[in-house]
Structures are given as C-alpha cells and as structure tokens.
Coordinates of N, CA and C in Angstrom, one line a residue:
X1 N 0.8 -1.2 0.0 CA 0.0 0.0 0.0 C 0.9 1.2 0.0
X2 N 0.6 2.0 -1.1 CA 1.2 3.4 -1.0 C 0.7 4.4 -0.2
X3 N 1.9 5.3 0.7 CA 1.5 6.4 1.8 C 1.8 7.3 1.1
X4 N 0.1 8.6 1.1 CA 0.3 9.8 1.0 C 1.3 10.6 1.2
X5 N 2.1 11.5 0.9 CA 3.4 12.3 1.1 C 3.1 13.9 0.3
X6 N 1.5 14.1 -0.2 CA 1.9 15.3 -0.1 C 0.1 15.6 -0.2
X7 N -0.6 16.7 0.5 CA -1.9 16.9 0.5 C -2.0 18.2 -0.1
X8 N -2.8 18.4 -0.6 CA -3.9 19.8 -1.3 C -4.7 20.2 -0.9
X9 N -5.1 21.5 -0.3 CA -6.1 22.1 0.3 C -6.9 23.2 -0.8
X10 N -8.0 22.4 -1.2 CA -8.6 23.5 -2.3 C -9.7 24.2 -1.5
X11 N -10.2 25.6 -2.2 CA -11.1 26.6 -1.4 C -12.0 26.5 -2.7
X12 N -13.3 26.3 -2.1 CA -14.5 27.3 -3.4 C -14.4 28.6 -2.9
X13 N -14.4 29.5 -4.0 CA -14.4 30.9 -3.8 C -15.0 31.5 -4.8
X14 N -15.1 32.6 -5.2 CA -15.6 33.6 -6.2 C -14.4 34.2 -6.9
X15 N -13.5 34.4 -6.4 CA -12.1 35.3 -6.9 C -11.0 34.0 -6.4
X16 N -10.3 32.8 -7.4 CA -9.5 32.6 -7.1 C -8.2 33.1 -7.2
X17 N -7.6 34.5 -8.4 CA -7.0 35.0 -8.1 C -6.8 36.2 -6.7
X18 N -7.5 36.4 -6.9 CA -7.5 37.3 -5.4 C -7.3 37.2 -3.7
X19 N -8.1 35.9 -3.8 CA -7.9 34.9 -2.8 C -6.7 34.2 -2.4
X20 N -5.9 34.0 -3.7 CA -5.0 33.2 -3.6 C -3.9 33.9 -3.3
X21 N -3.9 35.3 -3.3 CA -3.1 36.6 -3.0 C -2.9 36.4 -1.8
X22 N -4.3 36.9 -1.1 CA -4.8 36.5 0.0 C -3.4 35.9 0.9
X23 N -3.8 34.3 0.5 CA -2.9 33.4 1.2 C -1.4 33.5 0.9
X24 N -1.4 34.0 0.3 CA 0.3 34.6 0.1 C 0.9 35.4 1.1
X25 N 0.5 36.3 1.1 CA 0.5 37.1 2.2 C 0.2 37.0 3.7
X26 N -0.5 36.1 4.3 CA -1.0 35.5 5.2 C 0.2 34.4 5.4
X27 N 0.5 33.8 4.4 CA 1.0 33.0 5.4 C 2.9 32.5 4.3
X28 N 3.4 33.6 3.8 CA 4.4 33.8 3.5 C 4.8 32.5 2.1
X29 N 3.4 32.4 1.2 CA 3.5 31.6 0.1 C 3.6 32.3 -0.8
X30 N 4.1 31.8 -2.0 CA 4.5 31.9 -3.5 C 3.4 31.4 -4.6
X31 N 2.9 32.5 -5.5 CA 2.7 31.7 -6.7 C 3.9 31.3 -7.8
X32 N 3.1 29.9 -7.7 CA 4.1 29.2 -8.7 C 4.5 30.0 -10.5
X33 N 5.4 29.7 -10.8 CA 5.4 30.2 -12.1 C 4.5 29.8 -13.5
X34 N 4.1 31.1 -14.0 CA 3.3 30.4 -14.8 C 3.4 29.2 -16.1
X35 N 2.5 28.8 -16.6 CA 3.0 27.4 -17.7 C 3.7 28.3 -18.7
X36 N 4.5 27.0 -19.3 CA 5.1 26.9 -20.0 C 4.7 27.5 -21.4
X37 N 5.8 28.7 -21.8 CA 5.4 29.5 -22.9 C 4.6 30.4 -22.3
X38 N 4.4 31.0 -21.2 CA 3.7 32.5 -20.9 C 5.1 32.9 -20.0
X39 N 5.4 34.2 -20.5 CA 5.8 34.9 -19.7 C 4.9 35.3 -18.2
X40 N 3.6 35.4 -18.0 CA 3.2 36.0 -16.9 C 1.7 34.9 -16.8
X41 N 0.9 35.3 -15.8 CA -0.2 34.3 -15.7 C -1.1 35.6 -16.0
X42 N -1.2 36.6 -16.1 CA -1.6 37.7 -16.9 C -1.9 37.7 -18.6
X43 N -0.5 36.9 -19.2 CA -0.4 36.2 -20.5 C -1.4 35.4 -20.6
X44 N -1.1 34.4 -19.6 CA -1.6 32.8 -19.6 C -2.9 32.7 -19.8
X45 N -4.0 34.0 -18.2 CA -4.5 34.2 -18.6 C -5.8 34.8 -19.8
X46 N -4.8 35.8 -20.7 CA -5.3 36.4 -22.2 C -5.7 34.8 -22.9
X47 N -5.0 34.2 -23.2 CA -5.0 32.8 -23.9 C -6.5 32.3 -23.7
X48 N -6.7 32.4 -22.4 CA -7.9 31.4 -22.2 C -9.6 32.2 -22.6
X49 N -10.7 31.6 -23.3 CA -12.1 32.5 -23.1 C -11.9 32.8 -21.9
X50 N -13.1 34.3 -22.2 CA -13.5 34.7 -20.7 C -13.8 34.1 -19.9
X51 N -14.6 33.1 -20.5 CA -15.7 32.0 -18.9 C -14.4 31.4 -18.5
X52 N -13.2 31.3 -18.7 CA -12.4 30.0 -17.9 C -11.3 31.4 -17.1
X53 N -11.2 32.4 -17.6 CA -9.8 33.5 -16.8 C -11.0 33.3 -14.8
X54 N -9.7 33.3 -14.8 CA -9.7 33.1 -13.1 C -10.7 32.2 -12.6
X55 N -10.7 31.1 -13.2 CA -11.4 30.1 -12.6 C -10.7 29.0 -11.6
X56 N -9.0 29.2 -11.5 CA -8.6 28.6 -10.7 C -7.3 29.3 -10.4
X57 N -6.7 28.8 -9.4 CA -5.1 29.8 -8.9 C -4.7 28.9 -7.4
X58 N -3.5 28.8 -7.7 CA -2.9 28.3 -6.5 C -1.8 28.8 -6.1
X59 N -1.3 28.7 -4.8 CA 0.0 29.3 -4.1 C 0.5 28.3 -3.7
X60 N 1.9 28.3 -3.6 CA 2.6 27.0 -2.3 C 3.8 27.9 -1.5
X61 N 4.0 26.9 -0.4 CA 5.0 27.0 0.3 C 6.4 27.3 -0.4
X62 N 7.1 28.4 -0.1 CA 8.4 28.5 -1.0 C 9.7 27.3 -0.5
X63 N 8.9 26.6 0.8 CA 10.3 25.8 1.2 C 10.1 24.3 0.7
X64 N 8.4 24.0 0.4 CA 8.1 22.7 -0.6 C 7.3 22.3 0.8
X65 N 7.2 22.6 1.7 CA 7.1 22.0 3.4 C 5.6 21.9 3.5
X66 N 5.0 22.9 3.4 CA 3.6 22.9 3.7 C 2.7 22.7 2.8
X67 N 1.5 22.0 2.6 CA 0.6 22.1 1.3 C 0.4 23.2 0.6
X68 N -0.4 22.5 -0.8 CA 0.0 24.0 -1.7 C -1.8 24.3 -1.6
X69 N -2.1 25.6 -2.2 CA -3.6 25.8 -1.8 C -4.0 25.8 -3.0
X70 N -5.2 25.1 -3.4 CA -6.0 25.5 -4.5 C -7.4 26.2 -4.3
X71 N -7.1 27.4 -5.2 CA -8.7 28.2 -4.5 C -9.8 27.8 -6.7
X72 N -10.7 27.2 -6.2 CA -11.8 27.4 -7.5 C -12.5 28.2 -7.8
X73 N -13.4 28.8 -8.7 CA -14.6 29.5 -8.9 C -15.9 28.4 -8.6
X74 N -16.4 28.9 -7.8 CA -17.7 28.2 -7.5 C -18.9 29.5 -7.9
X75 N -20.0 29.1 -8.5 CA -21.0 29.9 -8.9 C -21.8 30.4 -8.2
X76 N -21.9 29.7 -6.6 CA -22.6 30.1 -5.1 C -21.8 30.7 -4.3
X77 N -22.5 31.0 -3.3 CA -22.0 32.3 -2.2 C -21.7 31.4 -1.1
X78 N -20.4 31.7 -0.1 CA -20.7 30.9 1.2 C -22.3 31.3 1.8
X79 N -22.4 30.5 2.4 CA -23.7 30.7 3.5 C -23.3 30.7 4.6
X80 N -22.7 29.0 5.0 CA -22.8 28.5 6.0 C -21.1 28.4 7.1
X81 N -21.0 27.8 8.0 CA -19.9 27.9 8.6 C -19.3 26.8 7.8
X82 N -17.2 27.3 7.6 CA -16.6 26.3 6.6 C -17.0 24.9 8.2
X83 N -16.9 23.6 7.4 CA -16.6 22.5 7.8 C -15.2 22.2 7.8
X84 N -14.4 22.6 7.5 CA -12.5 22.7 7.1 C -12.3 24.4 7.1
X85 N -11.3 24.3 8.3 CA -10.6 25.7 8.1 C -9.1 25.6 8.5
X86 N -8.2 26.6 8.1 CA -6.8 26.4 8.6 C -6.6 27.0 10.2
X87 N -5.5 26.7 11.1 CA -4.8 27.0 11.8 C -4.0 27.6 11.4
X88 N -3.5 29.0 11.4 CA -2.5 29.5 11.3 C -1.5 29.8 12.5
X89 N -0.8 28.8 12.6 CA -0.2 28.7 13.7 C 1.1 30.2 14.4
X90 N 0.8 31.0 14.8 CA 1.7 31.6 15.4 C 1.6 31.8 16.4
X91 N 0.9 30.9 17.5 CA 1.2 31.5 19.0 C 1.6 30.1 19.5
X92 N 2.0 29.3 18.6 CA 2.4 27.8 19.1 C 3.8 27.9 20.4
X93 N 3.7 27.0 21.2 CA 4.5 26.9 22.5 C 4.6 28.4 23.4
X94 N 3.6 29.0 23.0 CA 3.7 30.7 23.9 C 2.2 30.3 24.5
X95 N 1.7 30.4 25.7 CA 0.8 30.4 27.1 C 0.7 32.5 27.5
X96 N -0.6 32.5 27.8 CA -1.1 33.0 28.3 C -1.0 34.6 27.4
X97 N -0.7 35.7 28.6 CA -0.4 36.9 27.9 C 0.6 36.8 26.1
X98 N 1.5 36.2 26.5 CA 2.3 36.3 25.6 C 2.0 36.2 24.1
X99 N 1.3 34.9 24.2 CA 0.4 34.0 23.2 C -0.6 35.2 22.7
X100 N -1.1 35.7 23.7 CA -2.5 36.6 23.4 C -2.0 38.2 22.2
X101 N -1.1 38.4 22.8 CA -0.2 38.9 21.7 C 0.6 39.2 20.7
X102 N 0.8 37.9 20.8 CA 1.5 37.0 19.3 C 0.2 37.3 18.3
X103 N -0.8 36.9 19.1 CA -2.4 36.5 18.2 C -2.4 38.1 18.0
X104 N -2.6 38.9 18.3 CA -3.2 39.7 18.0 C -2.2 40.9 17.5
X105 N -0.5 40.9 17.2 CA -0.2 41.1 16.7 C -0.2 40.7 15.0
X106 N -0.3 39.3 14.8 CA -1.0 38.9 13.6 C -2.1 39.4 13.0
X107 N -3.1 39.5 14.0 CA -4.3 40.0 13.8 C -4.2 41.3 13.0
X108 N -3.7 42.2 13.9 CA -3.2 43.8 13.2 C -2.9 43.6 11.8
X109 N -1.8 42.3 11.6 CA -1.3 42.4 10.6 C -2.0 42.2 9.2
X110 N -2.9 41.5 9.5 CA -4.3 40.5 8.6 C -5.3 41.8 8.1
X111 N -5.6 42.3 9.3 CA -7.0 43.2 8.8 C -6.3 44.1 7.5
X112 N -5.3 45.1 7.1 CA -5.2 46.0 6.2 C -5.4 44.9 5.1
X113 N -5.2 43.7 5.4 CA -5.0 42.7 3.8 C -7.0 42.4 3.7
X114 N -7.4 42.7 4.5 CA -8.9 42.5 4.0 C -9.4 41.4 5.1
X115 N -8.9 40.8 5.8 CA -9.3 39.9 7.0 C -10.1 40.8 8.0
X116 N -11.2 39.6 8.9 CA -11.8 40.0 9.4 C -11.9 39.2 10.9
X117 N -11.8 40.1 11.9 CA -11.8 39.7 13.3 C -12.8 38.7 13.8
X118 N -13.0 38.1 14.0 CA -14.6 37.3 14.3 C -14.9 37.8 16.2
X119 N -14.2 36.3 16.4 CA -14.1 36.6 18.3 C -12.7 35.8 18.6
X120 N -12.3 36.1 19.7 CA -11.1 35.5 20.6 C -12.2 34.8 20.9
X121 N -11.2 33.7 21.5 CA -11.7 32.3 22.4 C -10.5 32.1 23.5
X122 N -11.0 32.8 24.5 CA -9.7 32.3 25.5 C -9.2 31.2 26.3
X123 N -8.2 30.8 26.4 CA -8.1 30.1 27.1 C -8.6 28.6 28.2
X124 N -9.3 27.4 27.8 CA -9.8 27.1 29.0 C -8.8 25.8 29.7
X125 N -9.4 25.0 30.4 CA -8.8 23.8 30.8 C -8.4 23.0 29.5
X126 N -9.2 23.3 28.6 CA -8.1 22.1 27.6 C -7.7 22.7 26.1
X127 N -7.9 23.8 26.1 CA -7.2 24.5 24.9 C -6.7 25.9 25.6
X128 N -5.6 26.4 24.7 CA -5.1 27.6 24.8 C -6.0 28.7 23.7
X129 N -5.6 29.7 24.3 CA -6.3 30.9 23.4 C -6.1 30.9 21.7
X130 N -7.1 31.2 21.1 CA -6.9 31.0 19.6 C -8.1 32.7 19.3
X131 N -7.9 33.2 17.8 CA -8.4 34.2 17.3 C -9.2 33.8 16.4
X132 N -10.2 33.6 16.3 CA -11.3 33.5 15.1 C -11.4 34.2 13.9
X133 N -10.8 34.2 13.0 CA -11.0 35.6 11.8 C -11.7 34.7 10.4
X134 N -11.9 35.4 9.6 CA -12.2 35.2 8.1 C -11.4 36.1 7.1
X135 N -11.3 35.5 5.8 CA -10.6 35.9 4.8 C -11.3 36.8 3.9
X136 N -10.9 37.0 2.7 CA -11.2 38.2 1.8 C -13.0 37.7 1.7
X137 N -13.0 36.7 1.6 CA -14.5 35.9 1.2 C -15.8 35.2 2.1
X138 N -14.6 35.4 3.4 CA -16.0 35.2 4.4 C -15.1 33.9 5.1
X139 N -14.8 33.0 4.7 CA -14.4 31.7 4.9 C -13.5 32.0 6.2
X140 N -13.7 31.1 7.6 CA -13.4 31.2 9.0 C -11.9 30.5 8.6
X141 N -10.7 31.0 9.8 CA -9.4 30.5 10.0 C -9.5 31.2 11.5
X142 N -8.2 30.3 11.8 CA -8.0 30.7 13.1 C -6.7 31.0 13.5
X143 N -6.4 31.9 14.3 CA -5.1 32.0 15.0 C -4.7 31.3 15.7
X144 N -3.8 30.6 15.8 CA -3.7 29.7 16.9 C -2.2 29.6 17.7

C-alpha cells in the first residue's frame, strides 16, 4: 500500500485570483510560475475564453514543506460555517499573555490585507487561546 506524502487544500471561492493573494501574504507563500510558454499568468491568462480567466489559482510553500492551496470559482455564495478551516499557527508553545499577543499582533497584521476579526476564544482547561478571523471571502481560520 502506498502512503500519501503530499496533500492539497482546495477553497470554493468567487475570486480565485485574489484569494489566492490572500494566502500569500497571510502565510508567506508563492505563486508558482506560470505554464510553460507564458511569460506571466496575466499572458496565460489572455490565452484562455473569458468564462475560464480566473477560474482557478494556487500558491505554495516557498520551502516545498507545507501544502499547496488551490482556490476554485464556484458559482454560489458561502452561506454556512466552513466545515475545514486552517490554523494558522503563530502563537504555538507561547501560554497565556504572551500567546495573546503574538495573536493579536498577527491580527493587526491580517486586517489592512482585507481579514476580518470574528471573536477570541480564551483560554480554557483544555485548549489555549486562539483568534477567530475570516478571509477576503468570508471563509473562517484561526489564529492559533
């Protein structure tokens, strides 16, 4: 039996280019270069009819380490709460004030990019403090 060794996290969205900015910036990824024979994904996408430009776009990890993201065009709106969201991990092995900080220096850093604050969750007996936010599209992540 062959073991998995590398996963993909795809998003329905409305703007997969923009989204996929998004995550770039958020969390220190790369868009890949575009195919072969386009100088730019700008080019790449002139080449394509209208109905297909920005129907899909991904970013990866620049160190190969973390999954790569694929965001789609979906023709519906979120409604409901995601059932899959990321952890964006930056208050890992930091407790209490410190952690709360860490979180909310990120935080600061998120909203000018179009994120939005939801609620803190502090602290209890069996989890540490994490930040509740959403992306350009609505779709929940967390600080953690």
């Amino acid at each position: 039996m062959t073991s998995i060794k590398q996963v993909q996290i795809t998003f329905d969205c409305a703007s997969p280019t923009r989204v996929a900015h998004f995550w770039c910036e958020v969390l220190g990824y790369v868009v890949p270069p575009p195919p072969k024979g386009y100088a730019s994904w700008d080019d790449y996408a002139l080449s394509l009819p209208p109905e297909k430009r920005d129907a899909g776009f991904a970013c990866q990890d620049p160190t190969g380490v973390g999954p790569r993201l694929y965001f789609q065009r979906v023709p519906e709106a979120k409604v409901v709460k995601n059932r899959v969201h990321l952890d964006v991990r930056v208050g890992t092995g930091l407790v209490g004030e410190e952690r709360l900080a860490a979180l909310e220096a990120e935080c600061a850093r998120l909203l000018p990019l179009g994120a939005k604050r939801v609620r803190l969750l502090l602290a209890d007996e069996e989890n540490e403090s994490c930040l509740v936010m959403q992306d350009i599209e609505g779709n929940e992540f967390c600080l953690d």
